[in-house]
XYZ file of C-alpha atoms in Angstrom:
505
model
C 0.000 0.000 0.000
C 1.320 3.346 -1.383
C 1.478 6.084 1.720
C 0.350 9.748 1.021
C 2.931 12.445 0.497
C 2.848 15.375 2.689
C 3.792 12.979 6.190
C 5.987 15.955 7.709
C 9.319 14.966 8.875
C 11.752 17.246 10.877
C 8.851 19.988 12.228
C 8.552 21.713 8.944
C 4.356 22.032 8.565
C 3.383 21.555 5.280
C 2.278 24.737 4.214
C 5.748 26.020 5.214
C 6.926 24.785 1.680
C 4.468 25.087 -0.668
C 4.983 27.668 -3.031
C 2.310 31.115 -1.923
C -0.479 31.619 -4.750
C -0.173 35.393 -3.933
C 2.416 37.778 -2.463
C 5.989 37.232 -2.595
C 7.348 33.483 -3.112
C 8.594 31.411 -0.343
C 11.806 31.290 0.908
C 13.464 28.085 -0.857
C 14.518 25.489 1.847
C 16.059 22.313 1.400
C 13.233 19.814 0.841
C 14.340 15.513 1.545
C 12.112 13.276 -0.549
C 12.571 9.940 1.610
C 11.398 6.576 0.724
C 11.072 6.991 -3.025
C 11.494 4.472 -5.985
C 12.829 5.783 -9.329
C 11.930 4.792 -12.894
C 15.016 2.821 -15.045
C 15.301 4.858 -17.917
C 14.248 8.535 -16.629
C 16.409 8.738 -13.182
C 20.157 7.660 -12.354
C 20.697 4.159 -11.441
C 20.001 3.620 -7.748
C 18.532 0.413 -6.575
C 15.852 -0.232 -4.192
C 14.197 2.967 -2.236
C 15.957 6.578 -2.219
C 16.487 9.329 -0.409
C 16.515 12.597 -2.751
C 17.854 15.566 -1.094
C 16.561 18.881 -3.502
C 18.320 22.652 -3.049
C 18.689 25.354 -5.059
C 16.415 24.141 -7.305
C 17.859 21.258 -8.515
C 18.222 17.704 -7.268
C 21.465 17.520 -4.628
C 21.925 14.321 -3.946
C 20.065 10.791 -4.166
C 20.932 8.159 -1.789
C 19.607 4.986 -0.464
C 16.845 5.297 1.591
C 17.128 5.622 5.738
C 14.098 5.108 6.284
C 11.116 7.392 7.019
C 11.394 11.186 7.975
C 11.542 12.936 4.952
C 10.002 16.440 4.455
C 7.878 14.050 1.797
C 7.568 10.404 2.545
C 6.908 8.807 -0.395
C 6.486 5.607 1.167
C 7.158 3.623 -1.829
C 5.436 5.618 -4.637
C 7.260 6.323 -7.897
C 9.817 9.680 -8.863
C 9.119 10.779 -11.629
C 10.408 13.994 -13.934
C 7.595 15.997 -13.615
C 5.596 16.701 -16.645
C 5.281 18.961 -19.451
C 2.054 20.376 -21.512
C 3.200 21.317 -25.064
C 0.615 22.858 -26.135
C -1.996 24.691 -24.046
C -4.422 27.753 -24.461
C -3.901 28.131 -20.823
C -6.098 31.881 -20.066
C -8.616 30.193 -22.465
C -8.893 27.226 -20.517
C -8.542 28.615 -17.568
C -11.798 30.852 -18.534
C -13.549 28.050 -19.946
C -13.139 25.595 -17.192
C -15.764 28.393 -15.314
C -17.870 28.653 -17.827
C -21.714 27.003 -19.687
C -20.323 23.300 -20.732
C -21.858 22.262 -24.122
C -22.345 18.685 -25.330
C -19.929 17.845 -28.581
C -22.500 15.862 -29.334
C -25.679 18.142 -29.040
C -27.563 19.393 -32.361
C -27.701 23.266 -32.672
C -31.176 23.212 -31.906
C -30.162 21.315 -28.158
C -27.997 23.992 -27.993
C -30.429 26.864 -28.167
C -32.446 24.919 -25.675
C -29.371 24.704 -23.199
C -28.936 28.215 -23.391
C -32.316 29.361 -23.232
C -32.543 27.067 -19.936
C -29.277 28.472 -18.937
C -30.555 32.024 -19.061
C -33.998 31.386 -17.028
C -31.712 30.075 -14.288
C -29.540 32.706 -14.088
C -32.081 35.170 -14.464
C -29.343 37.655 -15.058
C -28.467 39.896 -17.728
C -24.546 38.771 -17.886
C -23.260 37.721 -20.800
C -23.122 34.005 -21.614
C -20.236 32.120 -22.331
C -20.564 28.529 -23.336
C -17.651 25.896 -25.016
C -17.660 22.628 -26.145
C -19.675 22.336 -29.015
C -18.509 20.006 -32.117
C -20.126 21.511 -35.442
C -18.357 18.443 -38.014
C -21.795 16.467 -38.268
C -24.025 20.117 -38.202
C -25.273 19.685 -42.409
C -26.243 23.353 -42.139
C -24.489 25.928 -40.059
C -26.295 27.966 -37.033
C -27.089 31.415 -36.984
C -27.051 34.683 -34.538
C -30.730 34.920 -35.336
C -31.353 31.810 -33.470
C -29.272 32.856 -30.214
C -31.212 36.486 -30.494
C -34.391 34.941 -29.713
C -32.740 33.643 -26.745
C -31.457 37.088 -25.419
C -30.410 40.715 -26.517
C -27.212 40.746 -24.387
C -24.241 39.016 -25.395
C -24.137 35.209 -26.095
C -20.633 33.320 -27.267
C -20.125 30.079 -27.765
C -16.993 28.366 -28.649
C -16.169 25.092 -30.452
C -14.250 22.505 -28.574
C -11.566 23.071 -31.018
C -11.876 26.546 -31.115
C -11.756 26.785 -34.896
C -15.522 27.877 -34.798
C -17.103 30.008 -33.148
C -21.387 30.661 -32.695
C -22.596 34.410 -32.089
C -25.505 36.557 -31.517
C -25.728 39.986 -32.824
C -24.826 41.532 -29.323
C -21.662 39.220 -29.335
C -20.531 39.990 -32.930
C -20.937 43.647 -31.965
C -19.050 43.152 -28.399
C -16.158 41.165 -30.223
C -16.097 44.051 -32.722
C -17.109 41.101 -35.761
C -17.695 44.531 -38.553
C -20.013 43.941 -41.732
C -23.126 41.691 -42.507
C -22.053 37.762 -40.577
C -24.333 35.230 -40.173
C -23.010 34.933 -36.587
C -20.965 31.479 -36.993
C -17.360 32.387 -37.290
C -14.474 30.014 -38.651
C -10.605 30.003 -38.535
C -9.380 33.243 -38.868
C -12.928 35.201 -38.058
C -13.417 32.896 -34.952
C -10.184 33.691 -33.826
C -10.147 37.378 -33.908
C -13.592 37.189 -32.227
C -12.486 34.902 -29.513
C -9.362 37.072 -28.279
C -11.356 40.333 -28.593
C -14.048 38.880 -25.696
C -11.066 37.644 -24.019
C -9.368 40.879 -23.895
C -13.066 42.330 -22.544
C -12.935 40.033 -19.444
C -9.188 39.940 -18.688
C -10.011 41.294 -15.568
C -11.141 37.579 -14.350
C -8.591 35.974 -15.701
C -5.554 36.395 -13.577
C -7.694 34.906 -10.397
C -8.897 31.721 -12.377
C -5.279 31.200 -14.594
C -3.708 30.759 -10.401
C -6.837 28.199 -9.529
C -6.060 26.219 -13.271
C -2.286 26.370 -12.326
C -3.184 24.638 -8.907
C -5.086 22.485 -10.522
C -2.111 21.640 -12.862
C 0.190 21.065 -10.075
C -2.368 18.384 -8.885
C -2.171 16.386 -12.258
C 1.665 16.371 -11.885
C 2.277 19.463 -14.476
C 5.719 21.024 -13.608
C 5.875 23.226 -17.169
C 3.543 24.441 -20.510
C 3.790 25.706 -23.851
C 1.339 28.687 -23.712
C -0.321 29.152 -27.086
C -2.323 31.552 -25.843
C -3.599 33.894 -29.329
C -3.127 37.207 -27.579
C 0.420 38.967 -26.294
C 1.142 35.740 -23.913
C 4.236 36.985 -22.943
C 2.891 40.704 -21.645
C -0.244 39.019 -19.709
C 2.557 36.095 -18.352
C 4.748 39.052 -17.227
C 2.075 40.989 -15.247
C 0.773 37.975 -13.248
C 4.760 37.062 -12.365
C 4.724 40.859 -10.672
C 1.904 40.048 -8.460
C 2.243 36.512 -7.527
C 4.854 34.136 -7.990
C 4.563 31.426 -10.758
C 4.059 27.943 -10.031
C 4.439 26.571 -13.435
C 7.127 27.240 -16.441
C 6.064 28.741 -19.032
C 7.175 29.519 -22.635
C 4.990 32.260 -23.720
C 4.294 31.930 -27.948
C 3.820 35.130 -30.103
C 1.373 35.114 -32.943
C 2.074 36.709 -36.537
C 0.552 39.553 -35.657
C 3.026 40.295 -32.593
C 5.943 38.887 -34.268
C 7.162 42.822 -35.407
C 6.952 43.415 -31.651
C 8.730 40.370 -30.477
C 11.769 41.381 -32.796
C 11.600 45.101 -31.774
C 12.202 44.172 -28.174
C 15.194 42.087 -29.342
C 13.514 38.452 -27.819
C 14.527 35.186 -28.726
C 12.823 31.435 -28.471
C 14.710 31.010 -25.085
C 15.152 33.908 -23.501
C 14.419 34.227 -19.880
C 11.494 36.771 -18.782
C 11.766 35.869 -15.448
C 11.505 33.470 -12.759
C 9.654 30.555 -14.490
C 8.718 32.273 -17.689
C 10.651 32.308 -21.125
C 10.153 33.019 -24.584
C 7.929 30.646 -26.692
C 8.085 30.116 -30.219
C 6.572 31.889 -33.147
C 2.361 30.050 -32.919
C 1.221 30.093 -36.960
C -2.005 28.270 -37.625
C -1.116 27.201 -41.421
C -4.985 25.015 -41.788
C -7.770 24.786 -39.808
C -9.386 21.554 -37.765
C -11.085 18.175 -38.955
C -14.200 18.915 -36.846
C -15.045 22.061 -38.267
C -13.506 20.275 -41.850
C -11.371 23.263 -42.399
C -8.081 21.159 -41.892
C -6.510 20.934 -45.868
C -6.250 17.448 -46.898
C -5.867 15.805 -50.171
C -8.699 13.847 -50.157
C -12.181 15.841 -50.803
C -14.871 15.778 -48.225
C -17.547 13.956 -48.863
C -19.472 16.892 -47.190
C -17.852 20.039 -47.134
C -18.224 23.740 -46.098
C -19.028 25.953 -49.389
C -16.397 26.336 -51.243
C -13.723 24.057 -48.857
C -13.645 20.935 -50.842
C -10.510 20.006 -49.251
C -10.326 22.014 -46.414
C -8.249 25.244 -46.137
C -5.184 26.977 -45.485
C -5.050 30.252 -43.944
C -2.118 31.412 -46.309
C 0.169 30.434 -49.111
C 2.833 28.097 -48.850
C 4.890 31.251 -49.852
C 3.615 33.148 -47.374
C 4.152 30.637 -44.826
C 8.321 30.057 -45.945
C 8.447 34.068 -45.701
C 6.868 34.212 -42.089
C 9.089 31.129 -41.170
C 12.355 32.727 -42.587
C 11.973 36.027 -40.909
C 11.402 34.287 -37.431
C 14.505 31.650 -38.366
C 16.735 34.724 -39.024
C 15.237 36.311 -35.780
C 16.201 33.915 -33.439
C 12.694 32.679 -32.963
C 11.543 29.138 -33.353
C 8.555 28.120 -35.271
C 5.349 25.668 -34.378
C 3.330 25.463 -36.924
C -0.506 24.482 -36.462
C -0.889 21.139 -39.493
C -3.864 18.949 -38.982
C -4.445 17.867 -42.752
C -2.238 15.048 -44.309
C -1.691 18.169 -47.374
C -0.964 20.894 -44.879
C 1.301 18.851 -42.884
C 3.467 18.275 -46.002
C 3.394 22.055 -47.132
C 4.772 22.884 -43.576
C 7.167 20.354 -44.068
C 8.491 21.769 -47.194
C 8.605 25.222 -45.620
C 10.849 23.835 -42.978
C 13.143 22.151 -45.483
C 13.144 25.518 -47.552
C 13.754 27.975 -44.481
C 16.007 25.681 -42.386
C 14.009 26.741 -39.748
C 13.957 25.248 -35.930
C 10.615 23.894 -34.413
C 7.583 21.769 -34.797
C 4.625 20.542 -36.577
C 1.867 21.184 -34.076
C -0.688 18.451 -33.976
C 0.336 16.367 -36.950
C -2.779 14.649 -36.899
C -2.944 13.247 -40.500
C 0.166 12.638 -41.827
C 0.836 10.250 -44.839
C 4.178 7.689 -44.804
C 6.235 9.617 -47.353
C 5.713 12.435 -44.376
C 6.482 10.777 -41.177
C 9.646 9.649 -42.535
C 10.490 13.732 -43.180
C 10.422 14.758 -39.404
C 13.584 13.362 -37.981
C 15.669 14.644 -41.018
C 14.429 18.121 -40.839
C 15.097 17.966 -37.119
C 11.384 19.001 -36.703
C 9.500 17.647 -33.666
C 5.637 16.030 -34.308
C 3.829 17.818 -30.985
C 1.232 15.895 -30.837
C -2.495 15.987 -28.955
C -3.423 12.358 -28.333
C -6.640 12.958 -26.370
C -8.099 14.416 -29.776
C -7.974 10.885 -30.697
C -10.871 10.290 -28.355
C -12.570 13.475 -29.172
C -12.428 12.904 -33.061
C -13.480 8.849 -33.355
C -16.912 9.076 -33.570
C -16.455 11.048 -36.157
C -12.773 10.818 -38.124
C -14.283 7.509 -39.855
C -17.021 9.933 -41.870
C -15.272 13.091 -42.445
C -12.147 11.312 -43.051
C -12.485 7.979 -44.186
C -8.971 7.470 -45.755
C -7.198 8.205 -43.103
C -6.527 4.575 -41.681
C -3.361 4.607 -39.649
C -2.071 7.647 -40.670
C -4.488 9.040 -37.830
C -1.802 10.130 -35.443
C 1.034 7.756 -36.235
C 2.738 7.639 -33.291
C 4.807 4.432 -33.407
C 5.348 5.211 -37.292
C 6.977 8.845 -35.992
C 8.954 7.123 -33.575
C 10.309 4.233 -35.825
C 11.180 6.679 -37.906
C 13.217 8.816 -35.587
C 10.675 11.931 -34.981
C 11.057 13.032 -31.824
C 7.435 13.069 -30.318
C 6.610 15.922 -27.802
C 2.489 15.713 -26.368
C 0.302 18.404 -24.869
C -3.330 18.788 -24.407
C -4.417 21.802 -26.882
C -6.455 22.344 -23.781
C -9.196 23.653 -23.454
C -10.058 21.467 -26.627
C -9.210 18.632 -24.905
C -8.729 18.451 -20.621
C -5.358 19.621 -19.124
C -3.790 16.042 -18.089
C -0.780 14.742 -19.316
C -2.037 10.711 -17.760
C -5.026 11.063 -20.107
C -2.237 11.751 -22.424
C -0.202 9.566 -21.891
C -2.659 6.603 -21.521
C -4.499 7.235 -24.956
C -1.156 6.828 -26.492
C -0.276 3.775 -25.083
C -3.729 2.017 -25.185
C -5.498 3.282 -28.005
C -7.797 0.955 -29.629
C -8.526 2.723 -32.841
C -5.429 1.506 -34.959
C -3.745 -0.194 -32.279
C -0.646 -0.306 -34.483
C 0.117 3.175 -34.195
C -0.175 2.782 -30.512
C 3.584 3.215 -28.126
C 4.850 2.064 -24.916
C 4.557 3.532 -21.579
C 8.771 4.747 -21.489
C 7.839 6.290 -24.961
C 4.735 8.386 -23.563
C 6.601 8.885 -20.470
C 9.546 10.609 -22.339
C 7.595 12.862 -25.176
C 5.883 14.323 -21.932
C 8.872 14.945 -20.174
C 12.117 17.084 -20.207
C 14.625 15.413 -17.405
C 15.730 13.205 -15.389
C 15.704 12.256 -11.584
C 19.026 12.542 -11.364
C 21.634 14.671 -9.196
C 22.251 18.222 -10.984
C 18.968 17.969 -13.123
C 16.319 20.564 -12.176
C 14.064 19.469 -9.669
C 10.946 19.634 -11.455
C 9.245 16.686 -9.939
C 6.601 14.435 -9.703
C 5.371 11.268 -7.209
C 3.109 9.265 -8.215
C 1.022 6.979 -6.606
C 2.204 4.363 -8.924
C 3.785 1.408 -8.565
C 6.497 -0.099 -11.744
C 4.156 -2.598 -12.377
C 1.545 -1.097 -12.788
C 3.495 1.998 -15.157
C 4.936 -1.007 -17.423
C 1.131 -2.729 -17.482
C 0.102 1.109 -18.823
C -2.021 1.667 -16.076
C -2.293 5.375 -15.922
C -5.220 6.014 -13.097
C -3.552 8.900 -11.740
C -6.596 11.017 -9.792
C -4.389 13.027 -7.952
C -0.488 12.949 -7.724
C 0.902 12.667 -3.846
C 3.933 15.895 -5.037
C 4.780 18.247 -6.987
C 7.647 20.370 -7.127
C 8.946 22.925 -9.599
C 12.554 24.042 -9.656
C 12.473 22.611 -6.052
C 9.541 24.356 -4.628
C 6.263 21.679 -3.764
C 3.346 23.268 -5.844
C 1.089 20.301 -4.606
C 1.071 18.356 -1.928
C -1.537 15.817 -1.364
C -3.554 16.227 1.546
C-alpha cells in the first residue's frame, strides 16, 4: 500500500513549503524526498528505495533510503520527472473551465435549448459564455438569429476546437465582428472574435489562470507551452509581478506580434523571469477536422461551401516568408498542421527555411511524411486525447485516413522526436489522459507506443543529481506503469525548480 505524500518529517508544517499563490514566493529550503522508488530509464541508477535531497532548485543528492522522515515520505510511490504540456491555451482554458459546458454531441437546436434554460436560471443579464460544441456532423451551419431569440445581451459560444465560433448579434458587436455575418465564425474570423471577448474580461482571468495552475500542479504538471492567441508573454509578465509562478512557461507570439517580439530584441529562449521564457513563433497554417477546415488531399464527402478540401489560412509562400523572418530572428517556429496536405506544405517550408521547431498536432500525416520529421530535425507535438474526441467522427469526415491518424509508433520508428500536450481547453489539461491514450489506443492499435515512450515525449529530465528538480510522485507502482495503467486522480507531489506546488492532503 502506497502512503500519502505530505507525512511531515523534521517539524517543517506543510504549508511552510508550498509555493504562496499570492504575495511574494517562499523562501526556498532544502526539501528531503525519503522513501522513493525511481523509474530505469528517466532517473540515475540507484537500486531499491531513495532518499533525494533537492536545493537550489535542482536535485542535490540521491541516496539509499534511511528510512522514514523525509520532508515528503513517499512511502514507496514512484519519482518521476515531472511533466510537461506542449501545447496549451492556458487563459482560455482557464476561462472556460468556469464557464456554460456544451455537449460535442448536441444538435444546434439542443444547444439553443441549453442556453435558453441556462438564461432562465440565471435570471441575469450577464453575458453568456458557453464551449464545447462540435459543429463536423451540423449539415447546415447555425445562426445569430437563433441565439437572439434567446437574449439581446451578449451570447458566445466556442467550439471545442476553437476553430468555430457561434454568435448573436450583441456578441458579434461586443467582439467588434464589422459587416453583414451570419453569426458562426471560422478560422481566422473565430479567432479574432475569440481574443477580442477575451481581452473584454481579462479582468477575471488572472484569479482563475492561479486556480487552473493549482489544478495543474495536482495532475503532476511542472511546465507548458502557452499558445495563448493574444500577447502571452505581456499578460505572463504581469501575473509574475503580483504573484509568484508555479508553473514554467514559454509564452508563444502570434504573426501579428511577431514585429513586436523582434523590436524588443527576444529570442525562443530567452528568460522573462523566474519561471517564464520566450515561446516560439504560434502560426495556424490550416484549420481543424471537426469544423472540416483542416486541408487534406482527399475531398470531403461533405464540405463547407467552397472548402472541398479544407483550407489553409495562407500560401505556402507566405508561410516560408513568415518562417524565414522568425529563423533569421532567433525565434523558433510551431506550426498548427492537422491535414495530411498541410502537414506536407509545412514540411516543405521547414526544409526551404532551415528553420527550428515543430509541426503542431500532426494529426494526419501520410508515410512519405512521417519519414520527413527526424531529417528536418522538426519535432511532431502531438495531442493524443483528440484521438478520443475525433473517433466518432474521423471515420465519416475522413475515411482514408486509416493509420495515418496520429502515427505515433510510425513517428517514432522513424526517428521523430514526439513531444504531447493537451491543446487544452479542446481537450482536458492532463498529461495521464495523455499519456494513456497513447499507449492504449484501440482505434489503430498499431500506431499505438509504450509507456517509457509516452513517459519521455511528456517529459524534459531526469531524476538525477544536478537535473532541475521539477518533480513528480506518483502513486504508482512499476508494475503497474509497465502494465500502462495510468489512473492517476491526484499525484501525492509536486515540485517545480524545487519548490512543492502540490502536496496531497
Amino acid at each position: 500500500m502506497l502512503g500519502q505524500a505530505g507525512m511531515i518529517g523534521r517539524g517543517l508544517p506543510s504549508e511552510s513549503i508550498l509555493v504562496s499563490v499570492g504575495g511574494a514566493p517562499c523562501k526556498e529550503v532544502p526539501v528531503l524526498i525519503s522513501r522513493a522508488r525511481l523509474l530505469p530509464g528517466f532517473a540515475q541508477d540507484v537500486e531499491g528505495p531513495v532518499d533525494v535531497l533537492v536545493e537550489h532548485g535542482r536535485v542535490a543528492a540521491i541516496t539509499p533510503t534511511r528510512g522514514p522522515g523525509g520532508d515528503i515520505d513517499a512511502d514507496g510511490a514512484l519519482l518521476l520527472p515531472g511533466l510537461w504540456d506542449n501545447h496549451t491555451h492556458f487563459s482560455t482554458h482557464a476561462l472556460i473551465t468556469e464557464c456554460l459546458a456544451l455537449s460535442p454531441t448536441a444538435a444546434p437546436d439542443d444547444i439553443v435549448a441549453q442556453v435558453r434554460g441556462h438564461v432562465r436560471s440565471s435570471r441575469g443579464e450577464e453575458p453568456v459564455l458557453g464551449f464545447g460544441f462540435r459543429s463536423g456532423g451540423w449539415l447546415v451551419p447555425p445562426t445569430a438569429a437563433a441565439l437572439d431569440a434567446v437574449a439581446p445581451f451578449p451570447i458566445a459560444l466556442v467550439a471545442r476546437d476553437m476553430h468555430s465560433a457561434w454568435l448573436n448579434t450583441a456578441a458579434l458587436e461586443a467582439a467588434g465582428v464589422e459587416g453583414p455575418s451570419t453569426g458562426f465564425l471560422v478560422e481566422d474570423d473565430a479567432f479574432t472574435a475569440i481574443s477580442n471577448l477575451m481581452r473584454s474580461l481579462a479582468p477575471l482571468l488572472d484569479d482563475a489562470v492561479a486556480r487552473a495552475a493549482a489544478g495543474a500542479a495536482a495532475r503532476g504538471l511542472v511546465g507548458i507551452v502557452d499558445m495563448e492567441m493574444q500577447w502571452a508573454i505581456g499578460a505572463w509578465a504581469r501575473r509574475a509581478a503580483t504573484r509568484p509562478l508555479t508553473l514554467h512557461v514559454e509564452a508563444a507570439t502570434y504573426r501579428q506580434d511577431l514585429d513586436r517580439l523582434i523590436d524588443e530584441g527576444l529570442r525562443t529562449g530567452d528568460p522573462l523571469g523566474e519561471l517564464l521564457s520566450v515561446g516560439p513563433l504560434k502560426i495556424i497554417f490550416d484549420g481543424s477536422m471537426s469544423t472540416k477546415t483542416a486541408f487534406c488531399a482527399e475531398p470531403y464527402s461533405n464540405p463547407l461551401p467552397n472548402l472541398s478540401h479544407g483550407r489553409t489560412n495562407f500560401t505556402p509562400g507566405e508561410l516560408r516568408d513568415l518562417m524565414a523572418r522568425a529563423h533569421t530572428n532567433g525565434v523558433t517556429s510551431a506550426v498548427h498542421a492537422i491535414g495530411d496536405e498541410a502537414a506536407r506544405l509545412v514540411l516543405d517550408a521547414f526544409e526551404a527555411t532551415g528553420a527550428a521547431g515543430s509541426v503542431e498536432h500532426a494529426q494526419l500525416v501520410s508515410p512519405t511524411d512521417v519519414v520527413r520529421f527526424a531529417p528536418l530535425g522538426v519535432t511532431a507535438s502531438v495531442q493524443p486525447l483528440h484521438l478520443i474526441d475525433d473517433q466518432h467522427l474521423v471515420d465519416r469526415i475522413w475515411p482514408h485516413a486509416g493509420s495515418n491518424l496520429f502515427p505515433l509508433r510510425a513517428m517514432l520508428d522513424s526517428g521523430t522526436r514526439l513531444r504531447f500536450g493537451s491543446d487544452a481547453p479542446a481537450a482536458p489539461l492532463d498529461p495521464w489522459l495523455s499519456i494513456d491514450t497513447a499507449v492504449n489506443r484501440t482505434h489503430h492499435a498499431d500506431q499505438a507506443i509504450t509507456p517509457a515512450e509516452a513517459l519521455a515525449a511528456s517529459t524534459r529530465s531526469r531524476v538525477a543529481v544536478g537535473e532541475p528538480a521539477d518533480l513528480v510522485l506518483v502513486p504508482m507502482t512499476r508494475e503497474e506503469f509497465d502494465a500502462g495503467r495510468f489512473e492517476v486522480q491526484e499525484v501525492l507531489a509536486t515540485l517545480v525548480a524545487g519548490t512543492p506546488t502540490h502536496l496531497a492532503s
